[in-house]
CSV table of C-alpha atoms and ligand atoms in Angstrom, one decimal:
chain,number,residue,atom,x,y,z
F,237,UNK,CA,136.9,-171.7,-143.6
F,238,UNK,CA,136.2,-174.2,-141.0
F,239,UNK,CA,132.8,-174.3,-139.7
F,240,UNK,CA,132.4,-175.9,-136.4
F,241,UNK,CA,128.7,-177.4,-135.8
F,242,UNK,CA,127.2,-179.3,-133.0
F,243,UNK,CA,126.9,-182.9,-134.0
F,244,UNK,CA,123.1,-184.1,-134.1
F,245,UNK,CA,124.2,-187.0,-131.7
F,246,UNK,CA,123.7,-184.3,-129.0
F,247,UNK,CA,120.9,-182.5,-127.8
F,248,UNK,CA,120.3,-178.9,-128.9
F,249,UNK,CA,120.9,-177.7,-125.1
F,250,UNK,CA,122.9,-179.3,-122.2
F,251,UNK,CA,120.3,-178.4,-119.5
F,252,UNK,CA,121.0,-180.0,-116.1
F,253,UNK,CA,118.0,-181.0,-114.2
F,254,UNK,CA,116.8,-178.3,-111.9
F,255,UNK,CA,116.7,-179.0,-108.0
F,256,UNK,CA,113.1,-179.1,-106.8
F,257,UNK,CA,112.4,-175.9,-105.1
F,258,UNK,CA,115.9,-174.6,-106.4
F,259,UNK,CA,117.1,-172.2,-109.3
F,260,UNK,CA,116.0,-172.8,-112.9
F,261,UNK,CA,117.7,-175.7,-114.8
F,262,UNK,CA,121.0,-174.2,-116.4
F,263,UNK,CA,123.5,-175.4,-118.8
F,264,UNK,CA,126.1,-178.0,-117.9
F,265,UNK,CA,129.6,-178.0,-119.2
F,266,UNK,CA,133.3,-179.1,-118.7
F,267,UNK,CA,135.9,-177.1,-117.4
F,268,UNK,CA,137.7,-175.3,-120.3
F,269,UNK,CA,140.2,-177.4,-121.9
F,270,UNK,CA,138.8,-180.7,-120.6
F,271,UNK,CA,139.3,-183.7,-123.1
F,272,UNK,CA,135.8,-185.2,-122.1
F,273,UNK,CA,134.3,-182.6,-124.3
F,274,UNK,CA,136.4,-183.6,-127.2
F,275,UNK,CA,135.8,-187.2,-126.8
F,276,UNK,CA,132.1,-186.7,-126.5
F,277,UNK,CA,131.8,-184.7,-129.7
F,278,UNK,CA,133.8,-187.4,-131.5
F,279,UNK,CA,131.4,-190.1,-130.4
F,280,UNK,CA,128.3,-187.8,-130.9
F,281,UNK,CA,129.3,-187.3,-134.5
F,282,UNK,CA,130.0,-191.0,-135.2
F,283,UNK,CA,126.8,-191.9,-133.7
F,284,UNK,CA,125.0,-189.6,-136.0
F,285,UNK,CA,127.3,-190.3,-139.1
F,286,UNK,CA,126.7,-194.2,-138.6
F,287,UNK,CA,123.1,-193.6,-138.3
F,288,UNK,CA,123.0,-195.6,-134.8
F,289,UNK,CA,121.4,-192.9,-132.7
F,290,UNK,CA,118.4,-194.7,-132.1
F,291,UNK,CA,119.8,-198.0,-131.0
F,292,UNK,CA,122.8,-196.6,-129.1
F,293,UNK,CA,122.8,-197.2,-125.5
F,294,UNK,CA,125.4,-194.8,-123.8
F,295,UNK,CA,126.6,-195.9,-120.3
F,296,UNK,CA,128.0,-193.0,-118.3
F,297,UNK,CA,130.0,-193.6,-115.2
F,298,UNK,CA,130.8,-192.0,-112.0
F,299,UNK,CA,133.3,-189.2,-112.5
F,300,UNK,CA,133.1,-186.0,-114.4
F,301,UNK,CA,131.5,-187.5,-117.3
F,302,UNK,CA,128.7,-188.5,-115.3
F,303,UNK,CA,126.4,-185.8,-116.9
F,304,UNK,CA,127.0,-187.4,-120.3
F,305,UNK,CA,123.3,-188.1,-120.6
F,306,UNK,CA,123.0,-184.4,-120.6
F,307,UNK,CA,124.7,-184.4,-123.9
F,308,UNK,CA,124.0,-187.6,-125.6
F,309,UNK,CA,120.7,-187.9,-127.4
F,310,UNK,CA,120.8,-191.4,-127.5
F,311,UNK,CA,119.6,-194.2,-124.9
F,312,UNK,CA,121.4,-193.4,-121.7
F,313,UNK,CA,122.2,-195.4,-118.4
F,314,UNK,CA,124.1,-194.1,-115.5
F,315,UNK,CA,125.9,-196.6,-114.0
F,316,UNK,CA,127.4,-197.4,-110.5
F,317,UNK,CA,131.1,-196.5,-109.9
F,318,UNK,CA,133.2,-198.8,-112.2
F,319,UNK,CA,129.9,-201.0,-113.1
F,320,UNK,CA,129.3,-199.7,-116.5
F,321,UNK,CA,130.7,-203.0,-118.1
F,322,UNK,CA,128.4,-205.1,-116.1
F,323,UNK,CA,125.6,-202.9,-117.0
F,324,UNK,CA,126.5,-203.3,-120.5
F,325,UNK,CA,126.7,-206.9,-120.5
F,326,UNK,CA,123.2,-207.0,-119.4
F,327,UNK,CA,122.2,-204.6,-122.1
F,328,UNK,CA,123.9,-206.1,-125.1
F,329,UNK,CA,122.7,-209.7,-123.9
F,330,UNK,CA,119.1,-208.7,-124.1
F,331,UNK,CA,119.3,-206.2,-127.1
F,332,UNK,CA,120.9,-208.1,-129.8
F,333,UNK,CA,120.8,-204.9,-132.0
F,334,UNK,CA,121.9,-202.4,-129.6
F,335,UNK,CA,125.1,-200.4,-129.9
F,336,UNK,CA,126.6,-200.2,-126.3
F,337,UNK,CA,128.9,-197.6,-125.5
F,338,UNK,CA,130.7,-197.8,-121.9
F,339,UNK,CA,132.3,-194.3,-121.3
F,340,UNK,CA,134.4,-194.5,-118.1
F,341,UNK,CA,137.3,-192.4,-116.4
F,342,UNK,CA,140.5,-194.2,-115.0
F,343,UNK,CA,139.2,-194.0,-111.5
F,344,UNK,CA,136.1,-195.6,-112.7
F,345,UNK,CA,137.6,-198.2,-115.0
F,346,UNK,CA,141.1,-198.6,-113.7
F,347,UNK,CA,140.5,-198.4,-110.1
F,348,UNK,CA,137.0,-199.4,-108.5
F,349,UNK,CA,135.9,-201.1,-111.7
F,350,UNK,CA,139.0,-203.2,-112.6
F,351,UNK,CA,137.3,-206.6,-111.9
F,352,UNK,CA,134.0,-205.6,-114.2
F,353,UNK,CA,136.3,-204.4,-117.2
F,354,UNK,CA,138.5,-207.2,-117.1
F,355,UNK,CA,135.8,-209.8,-117.3
F,356,UNK,CA,133.7,-208.0,-119.7
F,357,UNK,CA,136.7,-207.9,-122.0
F,358,UNK,CA,137.6,-211.6,-121.3
F,359,UNK,CA,134.3,-212.7,-122.4
F,360,UNK,CA,134.3,-210.5,-125.5
F,361,UNK,CA,131.1,-208.7,-124.6
F,362,UNK,CA,129.5,-206.8,-127.4
F,363,UNK,CA,130.2,-203.4,-126.4
F,364,UNK,CA,132.6,-200.3,-127.3
F,365,UNK,CA,134.6,-199.1,-124.3
F,366,UNK,CA,136.1,-195.6,-124.5
F,367,UNK,CA,138.3,-195.1,-121.4
F,368,UNK,CA,139.5,-191.7,-120.9
F,369,UNK,CA,142.6,-191.5,-118.9
F,370,UNK,CA,143.3,-188.3,-117.4
F,371,UNK,CA,145.7,-189.8,-115.0
F,372,UNK,CA,143.7,-188.4,-111.9
F,373,UNK,CA,140.5,-188.3,-110.3
F,374,UNK,CA,139.1,-185.3,-111.8
F,375,UNK,CA,135.7,-185.0,-110.2
F,376,UNK,CA,136.5,-185.5,-106.7
F,377,UNK,CA,139.4,-183.0,-106.7
F,378,UNK,CA,142.4,-184.3,-108.3
F,379,UNK,CA,143.3,-187.4,-106.1
F,380,UNK,CA,145.7,-190.1,-107.0
F,381,UNK,CA,144.4,-192.5,-109.8
F,382,UNK,CA,145.8,-196.1,-110.6
F,383,UNK,CA,147.1,-194.3,-113.9
F,384,UNK,CA,148.8,-191.4,-112.4
F,385,UNK,CA,152.4,-190.9,-113.5
F,386,UNK,CA,155.5,-191.8,-111.0
F,387,UNK,CA,156.6,-188.4,-109.7
F,388,UNK,CA,153.2,-186.7,-110.6
F,389,UNK,CA,151.8,-184.7,-107.7
F,390,UNK,CA,148.0,-184.9,-107.0
F,391,UNK,CA,145.8,-184.0,-104.1
F,392,UNK,CA,146.7,-186.9,-102.3
F,393,UNK,CA,150.3,-187.5,-103.4
F,394,UNK,CA,151.5,-183.7,-102.9
F,395,UNK,CA,155.0,-184.8,-103.1
F,396,UNK,CA,154.4,-187.0,-106.2
F,397,UNK,CA,153.8,-190.7,-106.8
F,398,UNK,CA,156.3,-192.9,-105.5
F,399,UNK,CA,156.8,-196.1,-106.9
F,400,UNK,CA,157.7,-197.7,-103.5
F,401,UNK,CA,154.4,-196.4,-101.9
F,402,UNK,CA,151.6,-196.3,-104.5
F,403,UNK,CA,153.4,-198.8,-107.0
F,404,UNK,CA,153.4,-198.4,-110.7
F,405,UNK,CA,151.0,-197.0,-113.0
F,406,UNK,CA,148.6,-199.3,-114.6
F,407,UNK,CA,148.5,-199.8,-118.4
F,408,UNK,CA,145.0,-200.6,-119.1
F,409,UNK,CA,145.3,-201.0,-122.8
F,410,UNK,CA,148.2,-203.5,-122.4
F,411,UNK,CA,146.2,-205.5,-119.8
F,412,UNK,CA,143.1,-205.7,-122.1
F,413,UNK,CA,145.2,-206.7,-124.8
F,414,UNK,CA,146.7,-209.5,-122.8
F,415,UNK,CA,143.1,-211.2,-122.8
F,416,UNK,CA,141.8,-213.2,-125.6
F,417,UNK,CA,138.4,-211.7,-125.8
F,418,UNK,CA,138.4,-208.3,-127.3
F,419,UNK,CA,138.7,-207.7,-131.2
F,420,UNK,CA,140.0,-204.1,-131.1
F,421,UNK,CA,142.3,-202.4,-128.7
F,422,UNK,CA,143.8,-199.0,-129.4
F,423,UNK,CA,145.2,-196.1,-127.2
F,424,UNK,CA,145.2,-192.5,-128.6
F,425,UNK,CA,145.7,-189.1,-127.4
F,426,UNK,CA,143.7,-185.8,-127.8
F,427,UNK,CA,146.9,-183.8,-127.0
F,428,UNK,CA,147.0,-182.4,-130.7
F,429,UNK,CA,144.8,-182.0,-133.8
F,430,UNK,CA,146.6,-185.1,-135.3
F,431,UNK,CA,145.8,-187.2,-132.1
F,432,UNK,CA,142.2,-186.1,-132.1
F,433,UNK,CA,141.7,-187.2,-135.8
F,434,UNK,CA,143.4,-190.7,-135.0
F,435,UNK,CA,141.0,-190.7,-131.9
F,436,UNK,CA,138.1,-190.1,-134.4
F,437,UNK,CA,139.2,-192.8,-136.6
F,438,UNK,CA,139.6,-195.5,-133.6
F,439,UNK,CA,135.9,-194.4,-132.1
F,440,UNK,CA,134.4,-195.0,-135.5
F,441,UNK,CA,136.3,-198.4,-135.7
F,442,UNK,CA,135.1,-199.4,-132.4
F,443,UNK,CA,131.6,-198.3,-133.2
F,444,UNK,CA,131.6,-200.2,-136.5
F,445,UNK,CA,132.8,-203.3,-134.7
F,446,UNK,CA,129.4,-203.0,-132.6
F,447,UNK,CA,127.4,-202.6,-135.8
F,448,UNK,CA,128.9,-205.5,-137.4
F,449,UNK,CA,128.6,-207.5,-134.2
F,450,UNK,CA,132.3,-208.3,-134.1
F,451,UNK,CA,132.6,-207.9,-130.1
F,452,UNK,CA,134.4,-206.0,-127.4
F,453,UNK,CA,136.4,-203.0,-128.7
F,454,UNK,CA,138.7,-200.9,-126.3
F,455,UNK,CA,139.9,-197.3,-126.9
F,456,UNK,CA,142.2,-195.7,-124.3
F,457,UNK,CA,142.2,-191.9,-124.9
F,458,UNK,CA,144.9,-189.9,-123.1
F,459,UNK,CA,143.0,-186.7,-122.1
F,460,UNK,CA,143.7,-183.5,-120.4
F,461,UNK,CA,142.5,-182.4,-117.0
F,462,UNK,CA,143.7,-178.9,-116.9
F,463,UNK,CA,141.9,-178.2,-113.6
F,464,UNK,CA,143.0,-181.2,-111.9
F,465,UNK,CA,146.6,-180.8,-113.1
F,466,UNK,CA,146.7,-177.1,-112.2
F,467,UNK,CA,147.9,-176.3,-115.4
F,468,UNK,CA,146.5,-174.1,-118.1
F,469,UNK,CA,145.2,-175.6,-121.3
F,470,UNK,CA,148.3,-175.3,-123.2
F,471,UNK,CA,150.4,-176.4,-120.4
F,472,UNK,CA,148.4,-179.4,-120.1
F,473,UNK,CA,149.0,-180.3,-123.7
F,474,UNK,CA,152.6,-180.2,-123.4
F,475,UNK,CA,152.6,-182.2,-120.4
F,476,UNK,CA,150.9,-184.9,-122.2
F,477,UNK,CA,153.6,-184.9,-125.0
F,478,UNK,CA,156.5,-184.7,-122.8
F,479,UNK,CA,155.2,-186.9,-120.0
F,480,UNK,CA,151.9,-188.9,-120.3
F,481,UNK,CA,152.4,-190.0,-123.9
F,482,UNK,CA,156.0,-191.0,-122.8
F,483,UNK,CA,154.6,-193.6,-120.3
F,484,UNK,CA,151.6,-194.6,-122.3
F,485,UNK,CA,152.5,-195.6,-125.8
F,486,UNK,CA,149.9,-194.2,-128.4
F,487,UNK,CA,149.5,-197.3,-130.7
F,488,UNK,CA,146.8,-199.7,-132.1
F,489,UNK,CA,147.4,-203.3,-130.3
F,490,UNK,CA,144.8,-205.2,-132.0
F,491,UNK,CA,142.6,-205.2,-134.9
F,492,UNK,CA,141.0,-208.5,-135.5
F,493,UNK,CA,138.4,-208.1,-138.5
F,494,UNK,CA,137.0,-211.4,-138.4
F,495,UNK,CA,136.1,-211.5,-134.6
F,496,UNK,CA,132.6,-212.3,-133.4
F,497,UNK,CA,131.2,-211.0,-130.1
F,498,UNK,CA,129.9,-213.2,-127.5
F,499,UNK,CA,126.4,-212.9,-128.6
F,500,UNK,CA,127.4,-214.0,-132.1
F,501,UNK,CA,128.8,-217.3,-130.7
F,502,UNK,CA,126.1,-218.1,-127.8
F,503,UNK,CA,123.6,-220.7,-128.5
F,504,UNK,CA,119.9,-219.4,-129.0
F,505,UNK,CA,117.4,-221.3,-127.2
F,506,UNK,CA,113.8,-220.5,-128.3
F,507,UNK,CA,111.0,-220.2,-125.6
F,508,UNK,CA,110.1,-223.9,-125.8
F,509,UNK,CA,113.5,-225.1,-125.3
F,510,UNK,CA,113.9,-223.1,-122.2
F,511,UNK,CA,110.4,-224.2,-120.8
F,512,UNK,CA,111.4,-227.9,-121.6
F,513,UNK,CA,114.9,-227.4,-119.6
F,514,UNK,CA,113.1,-225.8,-116.7
F,515,UNK,CA,109.8,-228.1,-116.4
F,516,UNK,CA,110.2,-230.9,-118.7
F,517,UNK,CA,107.1,-232.8,-117.4
F,518,UNK,CA,104.8,-230.0,-118.5
F,519,UNK,CA,106.2,-228.9,-121.7
F,520,UNK,CA,103.8,-230.9,-123.9
F,521,UNK,CA,100.9,-228.8,-122.3
F,522,UNK,CA,102.7,-225.4,-122.0
F,523,UNK,CA,100.7,-223.2,-124.0
F,524,UNK,CA,100.8,-219.6,-123.6
F,525,UNK,CA,97.0,-219.9,-124.1
F,526,UNK,CA,95.9,-218.2,-121.0
F,527,UNK,CA,95.3,-215.0,-123.2
F,528,UNK,CA,97.2,-213.0,-120.5
F,529,UNK,CA,97.6,-209.6,-121.8
F,530,UNK,CA,97.9,-207.9,-118.5
F,531,UNK,CA,100.8,-208.0,-116.3
F,532,UNK,CA,100.2,-209.6,-112.5
F,533,UNK,CA,102.4,-208.3,-109.9
F,534,UNK,CA,102.4,-210.2,-106.7
F,535,UNK,CA,103.8,-209.3,-103.4
F,536,UNK,CA,103.9,-212.2,-101.1
F,537,UNK,CA,105.1,-210.7,-97.5
F,538,UNK,CA,105.5,-212.4,-94.1
F,539,UNK,CA,108.2,-213.0,-91.7
F,540,UNK,CA,111.4,-215.2,-92.2
F,541,UNK,CA,110.5,-218.9,-91.8
F,542,UNK,CA,106.9,-218.3,-93.4
F,543,UNK,CA,108.2,-219.7,-96.7
F,544,UNK,CA,107.0,-216.6,-98.6
F,545,UNK,CA,110.4,-216.8,-100.8
F,546,UNK,CA,109.6,-220.4,-101.6
F,547,UNK,CA,105.8,-219.4,-102.1
F,548,UNK,CA,107.4,-217.0,-104.8
F,549,UNK,CA,109.5,-219.5,-106.5
F,550,UNK,CA,106.7,-222.0,-106.5
F,551,UNK,CA,104.2,-219.3,-108.1
F,552,UNK,CA,107.1,-218.2,-110.6
F,553,UNK,CA,107.5,-221.7,-111.8
F,554,UNK,CA,103.9,-222.4,-112.1
F,555,UNK,CA,103.7,-219.7,-114.4
F,556,UNK,CA,106.5,-221.0,-116.6
F,557,UNK,CA,104.9,-224.3,-116.4
F,558,UNK,CA,101.8,-222.7,-118.0
F,559,UNK,CA,103.9,-221.1,-121.0
F,560,UNK,CA,103.9,-217.5,-119.2
F,561,UNK,CA,106.9,-215.4,-118.5
F,562,UNK,CA,107.6,-214.7,-114.9
F,563,UNK,CA,110.4,-213.0,-112.5
F,564,UNK,CA,111.0,-213.7,-109.0
F,565,UNK,CA,112.7,-211.1,-106.6
F,566,UNK,CA,113.5,-212.1,-103.0
F,567,UNK,CA,114.0,-209.4,-100.2
F,568,UNK,CA,114.8,-210.2,-96.7
F,569,UNK,CA,116.4,-208.8,-93.7
F,570,UNK,CA,119.9,-209.6,-92.4
F,571,UNK,CA,118.1,-211.9,-89.8
F,572,UNK,CA,117.1,-215.4,-91.6
F,573,UNK,CA,114.5,-216.2,-89.1
F,574,UNK,CA,112.0,-213.9,-87.7
F,575,UNK,CA,112.9,-210.9,-89.6
F,576,UNK,CA,110.7,-209.5,-92.3
F,577,UNK,CA,110.8,-211.1,-96.0
F,578,UNK,CA,109.0,-210.6,-99.1
F,579,UNK,CA,109.1,-212.0,-102.6
F,580,UNK,CA,108.0,-210.1,-105.6
F,581,UNK,CA,106.6,-212.2,-108.7
F,582,UNK,CA,105.9,-210.7,-112.0
F,583,UNK,CA,103.6,-213.1,-114.3
F,584,UNK,CA,103.0,-211.8,-117.8
F,585,UNK,CA,102.2,-213.3,-121.3
F,586,UNK,CA,105.0,-211.2,-122.6
F,587,UNK,CA,108.8,-210.8,-121.5
F,588,UNK,CA,108.9,-208.9,-118.2
F,589,UNK,CA,110.6,-205.7,-118.3
F,590,UNK,CA,111.3,-205.3,-114.8
F,591,UNK,CA,111.1,-207.6,-111.8
F,592,UNK,CA,110.4,-204.8,-109.2
F,593,UNK,CA,106.9,-204.9,-107.8
F,594,UNK,CA,106.0,-201.3,-106.4
F,595,UNK,CA,102.5,-201.5,-107.3
F,596,UNK,CA,101.3,-205.1,-106.5
F,597,UNK,CA,98.0,-206.3,-108.1
F,598,UNK,CA,97.9,-208.7,-105.5
F,599,UNK,CA,99.2,-208.5,-101.9
F,600,UNK,CA,99.4,-212.1,-100.0
F,601,UNK,CA,100.1,-210.8,-96.5
F,602,UNK,CA,101.1,-213.5,-94.0
F,603,UNK,CA,101.6,-211.3,-91.0
F,604,UNK,CA,100.5,-207.9,-89.8
F,605,UNK,CA,103.4,-206.0,-90.6
F,606,UNK,CA,103.1,-206.9,-94.1
F,607,UNK,CA,99.8,-205.8,-94.4
F,608,UNK,CA,100.9,-202.5,-92.8
F,609,UNK,CA,103.7,-202.1,-95.0
F,610,UNK,CA,102.1,-202.9,-98.5
F,611,UNK,CA,98.5,-202.1,-98.2
F,612,UNK,CA,98.5,-198.6,-99.6
F,613,UNK,CA,100.9,-199.9,-102.4
F,614,UNK,CA,98.1,-202.2,-104.0
F,615,UNK,CA,97.0,-201.0,-107.3
F,616,UNK,CA,93.2,-200.0,-107.2
F,617,UNK,CA,91.0,-203.1,-108.2
F,618,UNK,CA,93.6,-205.3,-106.8
F,619,UNK,CA,93.5,-208.1,-104.3
F,620,UNK,CA,94.4,-208.7,-100.7
F,621,UNK,CA,94.7,-211.9,-99.0
F,622,UNK,CA,95.0,-211.6,-95.6
F,623,UNK,CA,96.3,-214.4,-93.1
F,624,UNK,CA,93.3,-213.8,-90.7
F,625,UNK,CA,95.1,-216.4,-88.2
F,626,UNK,CA,97.7,-214.0,-87.4
F,627,UNK,CA,96.5,-210.5,-88.5
F,628,UNK,CA,93.7,-208.9,-86.7
F,629,UNK,CA,93.5,-205.5,-88.3
F,630,UNK,CA,91.0,-205.1,-91.1
F,631,UNK,CA,92.1,-203.7,-94.6
F,632,UNK,CA,91.3,-200.0,-95.0
F,633,UNK,CA,91.0,-199.5,-98.7
F,634,UNK,CA,87.6,-200.0,-100.3
F,635,UNK,CA,89.0,-200.1,-103.7
F,636,UNK,CA,90.5,-203.6,-103.5
F,637,UNK,CA,89.0,-207.0,-103.1
F,638,UNK,CA,90.0,-208.5,-99.8
F,639,UNK,CA,90.1,-212.2,-98.7
F,640,UNK,CA,90.5,-213.1,-95.0
F,641,UNK,CA,91.6,-216.6,-94.7
F,642,UNK,CA,93.1,-218.3,-91.6
F,643,UNK,CA,95.8,-219.9,-93.7
F,644,UNK,CA,98.1,-220.8,-90.7
F,645,UNK,CA,94.9,-222.5,-88.9
F,646,UNK,CA,94.0,-224.4,-92.0
F,647,UNK,CA,97.7,-225.4,-92.2
F,648,UNK,CA,98.0,-226.3,-88.7
F,649,UNK,CA,94.7,-228.2,-88.7
F,650,UNK,CA,96.0,-230.2,-91.5
F,651,UNK,CA,99.0,-231.2,-89.5
F,652,UNK,CA,101.5,-229.2,-91.2
F,653,UNK,CA,101.7,-225.5,-90.0
F,654,UNK,CA,104.6,-224.8,-92.1
F,655,UNK,CA,102.5,-225.2,-95.0
F,656,UNK,CA,100.4,-221.9,-94.5
F,657,UNK,CA,102.4,-220.4,-97.7
F,658,UNK,CA,101.0,-223.1,-99.6
F,659,UNK,CA,97.6,-222.7,-98.5
F,660,UNK,CA,98.0,-218.9,-99.2
F,661,UNK,CA,99.4,-219.5,-102.6
F,662,UNK,CA,96.6,-222.0,-103.7
F,663,UNK,CA,94.0,-219.4,-102.9
F,664,UNK,CA,95.7,-216.8,-104.7
F,665,UNK,CA,95.8,-219.1,-107.8
F,666,UNK,CA,92.2,-220.0,-107.3
F,667,UNK,CA,91.2,-216.3,-107.6
F,668,UNK,CA,93.9,-215.4,-110.1
F,669,UNK,CA,93.5,-215.2,-114.0
F,670,UNK,CA,96.6,-216.9,-114.3
F,671,UNK,CA,98.6,-219.4,-113.6
F,672,UNK,CA,96.6,-222.2,-113.1
F,673,UNK,CA,96.4,-224.3,-109.8
F,674,UNK,CA,97.1,-227.4,-112.0
F,675,UNK,CA,100.5,-225.9,-113.0
F,676,UNK,CA,101.3,-225.5,-109.3
F,677,UNK,CA,100.4,-229.1,-108.7
F,678,UNK,CA,102.8,-230.1,-111.4
F,679,UNK,CA,105.9,-228.3,-110.3
F,680,UNK,CA,105.5,-229.4,-106.6
F,681,UNK,CA,107.2,-232.7,-107.2
F,682,UNK,CA,110.2,-231.2,-109.2
F,683,UNK,CA,110.8,-228.5,-106.4
F,684,UNK,CA,109.8,-230.3,-103.5
F,685,UNK,CA,112.0,-233.4,-103.6
F,686,UNK,CA,110.7,-235.2,-100.7
F,687,UNK,CA,107.4,-237.4,-101.6
F,688,UNK,CA,105.8,-237.2,-98.3
F,689,UNK,CA,106.1,-233.5,-98.4
F,690,UNK,CA,104.6,-233.2,-101.9
F,691,UNK,CA,101.5,-235.3,-100.6
F,692,UNK,CA,101.2,-233.1,-97.7
F,693,UNK,CA,101.2,-230.0,-99.9
F,694,UNK,CA,98.8,-231.5,-102.3
F,695,UNK,CA,96.4,-232.0,-99.2
F,696,UNK,CA,96.8,-228.2,-98.2
F,697,UNK,CA,96.0,-227.5,-101.6
F,698,UNK,CA,92.8,-229.4,-101.5
F,699,UNK,CA,92.1,-227.6,-98.0
F,700,UNK,CA,92.5,-224.2,-99.7
F,701,UNK,CA,90.2,-225.1,-102.4
F,702,UNK,CA,87.2,-226.3,-99.8
F,703,UNK,CA,88.0,-222.9,-97.9
F,704,UNK,CA,87.8,-221.0,-101.2
F,705,UNK,CA,84.4,-222.7,-102.3
F,706,UNK,CA,82.8,-222.0,-99.1
F,707,UNK,CA,84.1,-218.3,-99.0
F,708,UNK,CA,83.1,-217.2,-102.4
T,250,LIG,C1,131.1,-196.2,-104.5
T,250,LIG,C2,131.9,-194.7,-104.8
T,250,LIG,N1,133.0,-194.6,-104.4
T,250,LIG,C3,133.7,-193.3,-104.7
T,250,LIG,C4,132.9,-192.3,-104.9
T,250,LIG,C5,133.6,-191.0,-105.3
T,250,LIG,N2,134.1,-190.8,-106.6
T,250,LIG,C6,133.4,-190.0,-107.4
T,250,LIG,S1,134.2,-189.7,-108.7
T,250,LIG,C7,135.4,-190.5,-108.3
T,250,LIG,C8,136.5,-190.6,-109.3
T,250,LIG,C9,136.3,-190.2,-110.5
T,250,LIG,O1,137.6,-190.4,-111.4
T,250,LIG,P1,137.8,-190.6,-112.9
T,250,LIG,O2,137.0,-192.1,-113.1
T,250,LIG,O3,139.3,-190.7,-113.1
T,250,LIG,O4,136.9,-189.7,-113.6
T,250,LIG,P2,137.4,-188.2,-114.0
T,250,LIG,O5,136.4,-187.4,-113.2
T,250,LIG,O6,138.6,-188.0,-113.8
T,250,LIG,O7,136.8,-188.1,-115.4
T,250,LIG,C10,135.1,-191.0,-107.1
T,250,LIG,C11,136.2,-191.8,-106.4
T,250,LIG,C12,131.7,-192.4,-105.5
T,250,LIG,N3,130.8,-191.7,-106.1
T,250,LIG,N4,131.2,-193.9,-105.6
T,251,LIG,S1,137.9,-181.6,-113.3
T,251,LIG,FE1,139.4,-182.3,-115.1
T,251,LIG,S2,138.3,-184.1,-116.0
T,251,LIG,FE2,136.7,-182.9,-114.7
T,251,LIG,S3,135.6,-181.5,-116.1
T,251,LIG,FE3,137.5,-180.5,-115.1
T,251,LIG,S4,139.2,-180.7,-116.5
T,251,LIG,FE4,137.7,-182.2,-117.1
């Protein structure tokens, strides 16, 4: 007797998130006879049997399998259309032990995401790609895909695909096999039990390559979409054998047992050599000794031209010079001058998880709109420094520390109005736990090449120190 059980790599229930104020959560499912379910099951079983569930990151695409994260009891990331190989590149390069699975349809991988898959394959990224080719855009109602067969009718080719009009179907396994990067390339089918067993083997091989850090594996799986093809389940299986598998040869293209993934080949830099590379003159003193346990999240905001982005760069570099971790994330409007701009800087004693600053521990507001925009976001107990030369309004919060400093006037009196950003940054560093003002002084000559500008900025820092001493 054959007993079918649900693999442990799956959740017990496939509950879709309930819409706010809408009906209760309900179970999600694919159409009857859809190949996605079969492929999901093969992956979930393999993940469980290979004991890799806890370090597997499953990347779901845009397409019918967008909800794979409701099935897979693994780490999950839902990626923008076609971009899973780019997301996977980030994941496998930042997590050496991660088993990265990029699961993609033909519209996703062979249409909108062609560039991402080709370059990830060419680089030999450490990931397993399962490419579910059903020759159609299933999710959006059965439109032509790059893999649609000549003569195949779809919602957008009601009289069939024409070579003269839509070109020939793209053979992705062959395209990927033309590159040197991949270690394993195979095309399989789930049109029959034998095909499913071969697919099972290929899925496991691709995942084993991940476990053994061999590199990029690509499995193209021919898969039925009875609904999109307007066929019954049985008809769709017959059509796959008669037509789809005639055009797309089911075979193993490459199996390089001795391959190494890119992260196996990449030189590894320790923290010290990275600091040396970035801030050579300070490395001797670069010690992560500030004992910075908390994460400092700084938002520097103003209008374009006030130097908020460069103040952010300087802050991040000062942090690195002090042996800390830092990220810098700029944001600016389309207009380069006069529009709004802000820099998010995260400074930490540990690697930074996200460069996004949504609850700043400090807001450096160079103009009035910046204060209005971000005042309420500042974390309780945080700091707001207001450029009182340009901002007339008072801070309404009573749970944050506020410094009103006429940074534009200070800079202007010192003969360099454009340096208001440096005055602001220096004030922040004087008040902050880290990084040190000395670190800023050290990185200035490296980032500002002109000697006279460095001198000017050092003078502004001195002015900021005088102001701060009198203020506190
Ligand atoms: C940027 C963007 N462009 C287009 C769409 C519309 N869209 C959603 S799914 C899809 C195609 C999915 O087809 P495929 O990758 O073959 O997956 P299937 O649904 O057949 O499994 C498209 C074009 C989108 N969601 N986002
Ligand atoms: S439309 Fe096609 S690919 Fe999408 S769930 Fe239904 S059968 Fe599967």
